[in-house]
Every structure is written in C-alpha cells, then in structure tokens.
PDB file of C-alpha atoms in Angstrom:
ATOM      1  CA  MET D  15     -28.238  30.891 -30.383  1.00 78.00           C
ATOM      2  CA  ASN D  16     -31.757  32.322 -30.092  1.00 76.00           C
ATOM      3  CA  GLY D  17     -35.055  31.585 -28.396  1.00 74.00           C
ATOM      4  CA  GLU D  18     -35.311  28.087 -29.884  1.00 82.00           C
ATOM      5  CA  TYR D  19     -31.922  26.759 -30.950  1.00 88.00           C
ATOM      6  CA  ARG D  20     -28.807  25.790 -29.031  1.00 92.00           C
ATOM      7  CA  LEU D  21     -25.208  25.446 -30.193  1.00 93.00           C
ATOM      8  CA  LEU D  22     -23.228  22.370 -29.125  1.00 95.00           C
ATOM      9  CA  VAL D  23     -19.452  22.596 -29.613  1.00 96.00           C
ATOM     10  CA  LEU D  24     -17.294  19.506 -29.163  1.00 96.00           C
ATOM     11  CA  ASP D  25     -13.551  19.082 -28.785  1.00 96.00           C
ATOM     12  CA  ALA D  26     -13.105  16.417 -31.471  1.00 95.00           C
ATOM     13  CA  PRO D  27     -10.156  14.363 -32.744  1.00 93.00           C
ATOM     14  CA  ALA D  28      -8.796  15.182 -36.190  1.00 91.00           C
ATOM     15  CA  SER D  29      -9.559  11.634 -37.357  1.00 90.00           C
ATOM     16  CA  ILE D  30     -13.303  12.404 -37.541  1.00 92.00           C
ATOM     17  CA  LEU D  31     -13.042  15.926 -38.938  1.00 94.00           C
ATOM     18  CA  ASN D  32     -12.538  14.920 -42.583  1.00 91.00           C
ATOM     19  CA  CYS D  33     -16.169  15.912 -43.158  1.00 93.00           C
ATOM     20  CA  GLU D  34     -18.131  16.915 -46.233  1.00 93.00           C
ATOM     21  CA  PRO D  35     -20.863  19.574 -46.198  1.00 94.00           C
ATOM     22  CA  GLY D  36     -24.225  17.844 -45.769  1.00 95.00           C
ATOM     23  CA  GLN D  37     -22.938  14.835 -43.827  1.00 96.00           C
ATOM     24  CA  PHE D  38     -24.189  14.028 -40.324  1.00 96.00           C
ATOM     25  CA  PHE D  39     -23.181  12.367 -37.061  1.00 96.00           C
ATOM     26  CA  HIS D  40     -25.209   9.950 -34.961  1.00 95.00           C
ATOM     27  CA  LEU D  41     -25.229  11.137 -31.347  1.00 95.00           C
ATOM     28  CA  LEU D  42     -25.728   8.905 -28.323  1.00 94.00           C
ATOM     29  CA  CYS D  43     -27.607  11.336 -26.094  1.00 91.00           C
ATOM     30  CA  PRO D  44     -26.738  10.965 -22.395  1.00 89.00           C
ATOM     31  CA  GLN D  45     -29.006   9.413 -19.787  1.00 87.00           C
ATOM     32  CA  THR D  46     -30.013  11.954 -17.135  1.00 87.00           C
ATOM     33  CA  ASP D  47     -32.351  12.126 -14.173  1.00 85.00           C
ATOM     34  CA  ARG D  48     -34.958  13.806 -16.368  1.00 90.00           C
ATOM     35  CA  PHE D  49     -34.337  12.131 -19.725  1.00 88.00           C
ATOM     36  CA  GLN D  50     -33.579   8.540 -20.753  1.00 88.00           C
ATOM     37  CA  PRO D  51     -33.318   8.571 -24.565  1.00 87.00           C
ATOM     38  CA  TYR D  52     -32.790   5.194 -26.195  1.00 86.00           C
ATOM     39  CA  LEU D  53     -31.915   5.563 -29.885  1.00 89.00           C
ATOM     40  CA  ARG D  54     -29.134   7.761 -31.197  1.00 92.00           C
ATOM     41  CA  ARG D  55     -30.100  11.092 -32.776  1.00 92.00           C
ATOM     42  CA  PRO D  56     -28.909  11.996 -36.301  1.00 93.00           C
ATOM     43  CA  MET D  57     -27.629  15.558 -36.425  1.00 93.00           C
ATOM     44  CA  SER D  58     -26.274  17.450 -39.414  1.00 94.00           C
ATOM     45  CA  ILE D  59     -22.938  19.212 -39.092  1.00 95.00           C
ATOM     46  CA  TYR D  60     -23.100  22.950 -38.423  1.00 94.00           C
ATOM     47  CA  SER D  61     -19.340  23.483 -38.556  1.00 93.00           C
ATOM     48  CA  PHE D  62     -16.070  21.595 -38.309  1.00 94.00           C
ATOM     49  CA  ASP D  63     -12.506  22.808 -37.967  1.00 92.00           C
ATOM     50  CA  ALA D  64      -9.691  20.267 -38.172  1.00 91.00           C
ATOM     51  CA  ALA D  65      -7.049  22.853 -37.230  1.00 90.00           C
ATOM     52  CA  ARG D  66      -8.838  23.785 -34.017  1.00 93.00           C
ATOM     53  CA  GLY D  67     -10.220  20.307 -33.401  1.00 95.00           C
ATOM     54  CA  THR D  68     -13.840  21.424 -33.046  1.00 96.00           C
ATOM     55  CA  LEU D  69     -17.141  20.029 -34.281  1.00 96.00           C
ATOM     56  CA  SER D  70     -20.434  21.902 -33.854  1.00 95.00           C
ATOM     57  CA  PHE D  71     -24.128  21.109 -34.041  1.00 95.00           C
ATOM     58  CA  LEU D  72     -27.185  23.336 -33.923  1.00 92.00           C
ATOM     59  CA  TYR D  73     -30.293  21.799 -32.386  1.00 90.00           C
ATOM     60  CA  LYS D  74     -33.728  22.573 -30.979  1.00 88.00           C
ATOM     61  CA  VAL D  75     -34.877  20.996 -27.712  1.00 87.00           C
ATOM     62  CA  ALA D  76     -37.875  18.945 -28.822  1.00 87.00           C
ATOM     63  CA  GLY D  77     -37.805  15.699 -26.826  1.00 90.00           C
ATOM     64  CA  ALA D  78     -35.846  13.385 -24.570  1.00 90.00           C
ATOM     65  CA  GLY D  79     -32.722  13.205 -26.732  1.00 90.00           C
ATOM     66  CA  THR D  80     -32.231  16.928 -27.317  1.00 90.00           C
ATOM     67  CA  GLY D  81     -33.385  17.625 -23.773  1.00 90.00           C
ATOM     68  CA  ALA D  82     -30.550  15.426 -22.516  1.00 91.00           C
ATOM     69  CA  LEU D  83     -28.063  17.172 -24.805  1.00 92.00           C
ATOM     70  CA  ALA D  84     -29.095  20.501 -23.315  1.00 90.00           C
ATOM     71  CA  GLU D  85     -28.036  19.251 -19.863  1.00 91.00           C
ATOM     72  CA  LEU D  86     -24.452  18.519 -20.926  1.00 92.00           C
ATOM     73  CA  GLN D  87     -21.861  20.549 -19.026  1.00 92.00           C
ATOM     74  CA  PRO D  88     -18.404  21.710 -20.161  1.00 94.00           C
ATOM     75  CA  GLY D  89     -15.910  18.877 -19.817  1.00 93.00           C
ATOM     76  CA  ALA D  90     -18.466  16.120 -20.348  1.00 94.00           C
ATOM     77  CA  THR D  91     -17.924  13.453 -23.002  1.00 94.00           C
ATOM     78  CA  LEU D  92     -20.297  12.525 -25.833  1.00 94.00           C
ATOM     79  CA  ASN D  93     -20.357   9.305 -27.851  1.00 94.00           C
ATOM     80  CA  ILE D  94     -20.817  10.054 -31.562  1.00 94.00           C
ATOM     81  CA  VAL D  95     -20.536   8.054 -34.796  1.00 94.00           C
ATOM     82  CA  GLY D  96     -19.536   9.688 -38.068  1.00 91.00           C
ATOM     83  CA  PRO D  97     -19.154  11.460 -40.338  1.00 96.00           C
ATOM     84  CA  LEU D  98     -21.926   9.522 -42.078  1.00 96.00           C
ATOM     85  CA  GLY D  99     -23.786   9.699 -45.355  1.00 96.00           C
ATOM     86  CA  LYS D 100     -23.305  11.354 -48.701  1.00 96.00           C
ATOM     87  CA  GLY D 101     -22.708  15.106 -48.657  1.00 95.00           C
ATOM     88  CA  PHE D 102     -23.184  17.936 -51.127  1.00 96.00           C
ATOM     89  CA  GLU D 103     -21.372  18.049 -54.444  1.00 93.00           C
ATOM     90  CA  ILE D 104     -20.519  21.414 -55.979  1.00 94.00           C
ATOM     91  CA  ARG D 105     -19.913  20.579 -59.616  1.00 94.00           C
ATOM     92  CA  PRO D 106     -17.451  22.639 -61.680  1.00 94.00           C
ATOM     93  CA  GLU D 107     -20.199  23.935 -63.977  1.00 94.00           C
ATOM     94  CA  TRP D 108     -22.202  25.301 -61.023  1.00 96.00           C
ATOM     95  CA  GLN D 109     -20.715  28.778 -60.849  1.00 95.00           C
ATOM     96  CA  ARG D 110     -23.553  30.808 -59.294  1.00 96.00           C
ATOM     97  CA  PRO D 111     -25.383  28.705 -56.696  1.00 97.00           C
ATOM     98  CA  LEU D 112     -28.411  29.742 -54.678  1.00 97.00           C
ATOM     99  CA  LEU D 113     -29.040  28.445 -51.178  1.00 95.00           C
ATOM    100  CA  LEU D 114     -32.591  28.444 -49.796  1.00 95.00           C
ATOM    101  CA  ALA D 115     -33.308  27.118 -46.315  1.00 91.00           C
ATOM    102  CA  ARG D 116     -35.554  27.522 -43.318  1.00 89.00           C
ATOM    103  CA  GLY D 117     -35.187  26.748 -39.628  1.00 80.00           C
ATOM    104  CA  VAL D 118     -32.560  24.185 -38.742  1.00 80.00           C
ATOM    105  CA  GLY D 119     -31.966  23.660 -42.477  1.00 86.00           C
ATOM    106  CA  LEU D 120     -29.867  26.804 -42.255  1.00 86.00           C
ATOM    107  CA  ALA D 121     -27.493  24.861 -39.990  1.00 88.00           C
ATOM    108  CA  THR D 122     -27.154  21.992 -42.468  1.00 91.00           C
ATOM    109  CA  LEU D 123     -26.202  24.384 -45.257  1.00 94.00           C
ATOM    110  CA  ALA D 124     -23.602  26.350 -43.281  1.00 93.00           C
ATOM    111  CA  PRO D 125     -20.679  24.061 -44.282  1.00 94.00           C
ATOM    112  CA  LEU D 126     -21.867  24.310 -47.906  1.00 95.00           C
ATOM    113  CA  ALA D 127     -21.555  28.103 -47.740  1.00 95.00           C
ATOM    114  CA  ARG D 128     -18.013  27.739 -46.428  1.00 94.00           C
ATOM    115  CA  GLU D 129     -17.153  25.359 -49.289  1.00 95.00           C
ATOM    116  CA  CYS D 130     -18.559  27.817 -51.844  1.00 96.00           C
ATOM    117  CA  ALA D 131     -16.254  30.464 -50.377  1.00 95.00           C
ATOM    118  CA  ARG D 132     -13.284  28.111 -50.616  1.00 95.00           C
ATOM    119  CA  LEU D 133     -14.091  27.406 -54.262  1.00 96.00           C
ATOM    120  CA  ASP D 134     -14.633  31.122 -54.949  1.00 95.00           C
ATOM    121  CA  ARG D 135     -18.245  30.585 -56.067  1.00 95.00           C
ATOM    122  CA  PRO D 136     -20.419  33.675 -55.508  1.00 95.00           C
ATOM    123  CA  LEU D 137     -23.255  32.397 -53.330  1.00 96.00           C
ATOM    124  CA  THR D 138     -26.709  33.889 -52.844  1.00 96.00           C
ATOM    125  CA  ALA D 139     -28.320  32.721 -49.581  1.00 96.00           C
ATOM    126  CA  VAL D 140     -32.051  33.159 -48.955  1.00 96.00           C
ATOM    127  CA  CYS D 141     -32.727  32.534 -45.256  1.00 93.00           C
ATOM    128  CA  SER D 142     -36.275  31.956 -44.037  1.00 93.00           C
ATOM    129  CA  ALA D 143     -37.765  31.827 -40.535  1.00 90.00           C
ATOM    130  CA  ARG D 144     -40.981  32.523 -38.648  1.00 91.00           C
ATOM    131  CA  SER D 145     -39.627  35.805 -37.270  1.00 90.00           C
ATOM    132  CA  PRO D 146     -36.402  37.861 -37.480  1.00 90.00           C
ATOM    133  CA  ASP D 147     -35.250  36.741 -34.026  1.00 87.00           C
ATOM    134  CA  LEU D 148     -35.311  33.087 -35.182  1.00 87.00           C
ATOM    135  CA  LEU D 149     -33.170  33.623 -38.281  1.00 87.00           C
ATOM    136  CA  MET D 150     -29.948  31.628 -38.119  1.00 83.00           C
ATOM    137  CA  SER D 151     -26.647  31.528 -39.998  1.00 85.00           C
ATOM    138  CA  ALA D 152     -27.204  34.842 -41.829  1.00 88.00           C
ATOM    139  CA  ASP D 153     -24.138  36.489 -40.289  1.00 90.00           C
ATOM    140  CA  LEU D 154     -22.128  33.302 -40.784  1.00 91.00           C
ATOM    141  CA  PHE D 155     -23.085  33.217 -44.471  1.00 93.00           C
ATOM    142  CA  ARG D 156     -22.071  36.866 -44.814  1.00 94.00           C
ATOM    143  CA  SER D 157     -18.694  36.072 -43.252  1.00 94.00           C
ATOM    144  CA  TYR D 158     -18.184  33.574 -46.094  1.00 94.00           C
ATOM    145  CA  GLY D 159     -18.864  36.322 -48.649  1.00 94.00           C
ATOM    146  CA  ALA D 160     -22.425  35.279 -49.525  1.00 95.00           C
ATOM    147  CA  GLU D 161     -25.101  37.769 -50.460  1.00 95.00           C
ATOM    148  CA  VAL D 162     -27.779  37.152 -47.830  1.00 95.00           C
ATOM    149  CA  ILE D 163     -31.487  37.833 -48.270  1.00 96.00           C
ATOM    150  CA  THR D 164     -33.743  37.217 -45.252  1.00 95.00           C
ATOM    151  CA  VAL D 165     -37.487  36.534 -45.332  1.00 94.00           C
ATOM    152  CA  THR D 166     -39.829  35.872 -42.420  1.00 93.00           C
ATOM    153  CA  ASP D 167     -43.452  34.992 -41.790  1.00 93.00           C
ATOM    154  CA  THR D 168     -43.992  38.054 -39.601  1.00 93.00           C
ATOM    155  CA  GLU D 169     -42.747  40.329 -42.379  1.00 92.00           C
ATOM    156  CA  GLY D 170     -45.059  38.593 -44.844  1.00 92.00           C
ATOM    157  CA  ASN D 171     -42.382  37.889 -47.476  1.00 91.00           C
ATOM    158  CA  SER D 172     -41.676  34.183 -46.868  1.00 91.00           C
ATOM    159  CA  GLY D 173     -44.627  32.731 -48.769  1.00 93.00           C
ATOM    160  CA  ILE D 174     -44.287  30.701 -51.947  1.00 94.00           C
ATOM    161  CA  GLU D 175     -45.601  33.473 -54.183  1.00 94.00           C
ATOM    162  CA  GLY D 176     -43.169  36.062 -52.858  1.00 93.00           C
ATOM    163  CA  LEU D 177     -40.219  33.669 -52.896  1.00 96.00           C
ATOM    164  CA  THR D 178     -40.997  32.591 -56.459  1.00 96.00           C
ATOM    165  CA  THR D 179     -40.931  36.221 -57.598  1.00 95.00           C
ATOM    166  CA  LEU D 180     -37.701  36.848 -55.682  1.00 96.00           C
ATOM    167  CA  ILE D 181     -35.876  33.810 -57.057  1.00 96.00           C
ATOM    168  CA  GLU D 182     -37.111  34.411 -60.610  1.00 96.00           C
ATOM    169  CA  ARG D 183     -35.561  37.871 -60.348  1.00 96.00           C
ATOM    170  CA  LEU D 184     -32.296  36.433 -59.008  1.00 96.00           C
ATOM    171  CA  ILE D 185     -32.159  33.950 -61.889  1.00 96.00           C
ATOM    172  CA  ARG D 186     -32.455  36.800 -64.381  1.00 95.00           C
ATOM    173  CA  SER D 187     -30.094  39.228 -62.642  1.00 94.00           C
ATOM    174  CA  ARG D 188     -27.421  36.879 -61.276  1.00 93.00           C
ATOM    175  CA  GLY D 189     -27.556  33.902 -63.609  1.00 94.00           C
ATOM    176  CA  ILE D 190     -28.297  31.384 -60.841  1.00 96.00           C
ATOM    177  CA  ASP D 191     -27.373  27.916 -62.152  1.00 95.00           C
ATOM    178  CA  ALA D 192     -27.779  25.598 -59.127  1.00 97.00           C
ATOM    179  CA  PHE D 193     -30.177  25.254 -56.189  1.00 97.00           C
ATOM    180  CA  PHE D 194     -29.382  23.913 -52.705  1.00 97.00           C
ATOM    181  CA  THR D 195     -31.986  23.514 -49.987  1.00 95.00           C
ATOM    182  CA  CYS D 196     -32.871  21.887 -46.661  1.00 92.00           C
ATOM    183  CA  GLY D 197     -35.415  22.234 -43.901  1.00 81.00           C
ATOM    184  CA  SER D 198     -38.756  22.638 -45.695  1.00 87.00           C
ATOM    185  CA  ALA D 199     -40.662  20.290 -48.010  1.00 91.00           C
ATOM    186  CA  ARG D 200     -42.685  23.282 -49.197  1.00 92.00           C
ATOM    187  CA  LEU D 201     -39.575  25.165 -50.312  1.00 93.00           C
ATOM    188  CA  MET D 202     -38.117  22.021 -51.870  1.00 95.00           C
ATOM    189  CA  ARG D 203     -41.240  21.530 -54.028  1.00 95.00           C
ATOM    190  CA  MET D 204     -41.059  25.147 -55.133  1.00 95.00           C
ATOM    191  CA  LEU D 205     -37.416  24.773 -56.208  1.00 96.00           C
ATOM    192  CA  GLN D 206     -38.233  21.519 -58.008  1.00 96.00           C
ATOM    193  CA  GLU D 207     -40.851  23.320 -60.095  1.00 96.00           C
ATOM    194  CA  MET D 208     -38.595  26.303 -60.778  1.00 96.00           C
ATOM    195  CA  GLY D 209     -35.660  24.049 -61.598  1.00 96.00           C
ATOM    196  CA  ALA D 210     -37.728  22.069 -64.098  1.00 95.00           C
ATOM    197  CA  ARG D 211     -39.010  25.279 -65.665  1.00 95.00           C
ATOM    198  CA  HIS D 212     -35.595  26.941 -66.027  1.00 96.00           C
ATOM    199  CA  GLY D 213     -33.397  23.870 -66.480  1.00 95.00           C
ATOM    200  CA  ILE D 214     -31.606  24.513 -63.173  1.00 96.00           C
ATOM    201  CA  VAL D 215     -30.331  21.489 -61.280  1.00 96.00           C
ATOM    202  CA  GLY D 216     -29.588  21.192 -57.590  1.00 96.00           C
ATOM    203  CA  GLN D 217     -29.435  19.127 -54.431  1.00 97.00           C
ATOM    204  CA  VAL D 218     -31.434  18.764 -51.236  1.00 96.00           C
ATOM    205  CA  ALA D 219     -30.417  17.501 -47.799  1.00 95.00           C
ATOM    206  CA  LEU D 220     -33.283  15.496 -46.306  1.00 94.00           C
ATOM    207  CA  GLU D 221     -34.245  15.246 -42.657  1.00 88.00           C
ATOM    208  CA  GLN D 222     -35.486  11.783 -41.719  1.00 89.00           C
ATOM    209  CA  GLN D 223     -35.997   9.740 -38.581  1.00 88.00           C
ATOM    210  CA  MET D 224     -33.286   7.079 -38.234  1.00 90.00           C
ATOM    211  CA  ALA D 225     -32.434   4.232 -35.893  1.00 91.00           C
ATOM    212  CA  CYS D 226     -28.987   2.905 -36.842  1.00 93.00           C
ATOM    213  CA  GLY D 227     -27.714   5.644 -39.171  1.00 92.00           C
ATOM    214  CA  ILE D 228     -25.531   3.216 -41.150  1.00 93.00           C
ATOM    215  CA  GLY D 229     -28.046   1.561 -43.487  1.00 92.00           C
ATOM    216  CA  MET D 230     -28.837  -1.629 -41.579  1.00 93.00           C
ATOM    217  CA  CYS D 231     -32.265  -1.026 -40.051  1.00 93.00           C
ATOM    218  CA  GLN D 232     -34.072   0.419 -43.119  1.00 93.00           C
ATOM    219  CA  ALA D 233     -36.009   2.834 -40.874  1.00 92.00           C
ATOM    220  CA  CYS D 234     -35.200   5.874 -43.031  1.00 94.00           C
ATOM    221  CA  VAL D 235     -36.232   4.408 -46.413  1.00 95.00           C
ATOM    222  CA  ARG D 236     -38.337   6.651 -48.664  1.00 92.00           C
ATOM    223  CA  PRO D 237     -39.192   6.686 -52.398  1.00 93.00           C
ATOM    224  CA  PHE D 238     -37.209   8.520 -55.059  1.00 95.00           C
ATOM    225  CA  ARG D 239     -37.677   9.131 -58.754  1.00 92.00           C
ATOM    226  CA  ARG D 240     -35.300   7.431 -61.194  1.00 88.00           C
ATOM    227  CA  GLU D 241     -35.419   6.945 -64.971  1.00 85.00           C
ATOM    228  CA  THR D 242     -36.663   3.380 -64.526  1.00 85.00           C
ATOM    229  CA  GLY D 243     -39.379   4.445 -62.051  1.00 88.00           C
ATOM    230  CA  ALA D 244     -39.701   4.918 -58.312  1.00 92.00           C
ATOM    231  CA  VAL D 245     -37.074   3.286 -56.094  1.00 94.00           C
ATOM    232  CA  ASN D 246     -36.748   3.044 -52.319  1.00 95.00           C
ATOM    233  CA  LEU D 247     -33.484   4.376 -50.897  1.00 95.00           C
ATOM    234  CA  ARG D 248     -32.026   4.816 -47.419  1.00 95.00           C
ATOM    235  CA  VAL D 249     -31.631   8.461 -46.467  1.00 95.00           C
ATOM    236  CA  CYS D 250     -28.761   7.651 -44.098  1.00 94.00           C
ATOM    237  CA  ARG D 251     -26.737   5.654 -46.617  1.00 95.00           C
ATOM    238  CA  GLU D 252     -27.617   6.828 -50.131  1.00 96.00           C
ATOM    239  CA  GLY D 253     -28.190  10.340 -48.747  1.00 92.00           C
ATOM    240  CA  PRO D 254     -28.930  12.470 -46.855  1.00 96.00           C
ATOM    241  CA  VAL D 255     -28.101  14.627 -49.886  1.00 96.00           C
ATOM    242  CA  PHE D 256     -29.985  13.778 -53.074  1.00 96.00           C
ATOM    243  CA  ASP D 257     -30.551  15.236 -56.512  1.00 95.00           C
ATOM    244  CA  LEU D 258     -33.279  17.853 -56.154  1.00 95.00           C
ATOM    245  CA  GLN D 259     -35.509  16.366 -58.856  1.00 95.00           C
ATOM    246  CA  GLU D 260     -35.281  12.799 -57.531  1.00 95.00           C
ATOM    247  CA  VAL D 261     -37.187  13.419 -54.304  1.00 94.00           C
ATOM    248  CA  LEU D 262     -40.842  12.356 -54.423  1.00 91.00           C
TER     249      LEU D 262
END
C-alpha cells in the first residue's frame, strides 16, 4: 500500500462475511523458515465483500507474525477465527459523524465509512500520518462520499492544537454530532475532552495485545469508566469498540 503497510486479500466463504465495522479476526500466522510465530494475531477488518467473497486486512510488518504473513504467496491458505468482538454502532440520532484516525487506525475505520455511505450519513474524515506518503484510506473514504481532510507531521498540521482548532471549526460549520476514532491514544484523549465540552458522544476502537481473542485468557483486560466506578473489561469480548468517554 505504501512504504510501511501491506494489503492482505483473502478469498473467504460467505459464512464469515457477516461482519460489522470495527470487528476483528484472529489470524494464525504461518510458520516459515524465517519466522515461527506462536500466538494468533488480532487484526481489524479493512474491507469485506460477501458478493465477491473477499476479506481484506491492512498490516505493518513489525515482528514474527506479520513477517510471516508477508511471505504468504497467492493460493496459500490461512487459518482465521472470526468475526470477533463488538463493532461500531451508528445510532439514528448521529446524523453528521466525524472520523479521526492515524496510522493503521485508518484501516479499522474504513468499514465504518462504507456503512455511513450506506446509511446516507454525510461523513467528515480527518486522516493523520507522519508524512503524506504514509496516509492511508483517504481515496477509499472519498469513494464512499466522505469529505476528507488530511494532516501530517511533516506539514506541521497534525498536532493537538491545530487539530483542536480544525475540529472546533467543523463542529460550528457542519454540526458534527458524533466522534469515531482509532489508532492514537493522544487523539482519543483530545476527542474525549472536546466531546465533554460540546456534549458530543462517540466511539473508539481500541488496539490491544491478545492471546485467545475470545475472552478466555483475560490478557486484554483494561480499566473503563462506568457510573459505579472503574471496571475491568476484556477488549476482545466487550470491545474492541467502546463508548468514547468510558476509556480510561
């Protein structure tokens, strides 16, 4: 896809393509001469098409598991479990959503953009990356009818101060009434503060290390805010999508 990320496209049976935006699959990465990964790797869905029978993932080679995935050849088979987890919910009252993501978070939110198009919700997508050549999904978002705004570190417009000014302006001019995000704790905290200030709700897809992916091992537990106090929840089972204001 670019200098860092690869696209993996699978020929998948229709029985596993009843996916929701924000859900993930647990991939059993192959054993190779160079790589011997042990645990499965959780990977959010980049796209799925039941009519064509395809399922796609976007990933960055960072270790043994993704290194092994990069050595797959056309015609090979891949053992996957899913779709897993709780996906995004686009509530009827959320008519003008804003999507903000960075890095591989832009892959996680791609199916959400497609769902917004299906529901005829005008979407504003703010895509962030270190440099323009590492921006992902912008053209895909545009194909779904979203208004896309790109910001990068090299251009000096991806910092919190600049993004706060940008999103404040979008709230005033477009009536933004819901936030969706993934891929950056820094951006999530910013949206939490803005959401609390303006009364705008939203959801976040969390990235977390997992072992089993189905809620048994408790490896992905982290704290969340509830009315009764902090609670520990499994990202794989109760998430990976959570209310924006619940994440501690």
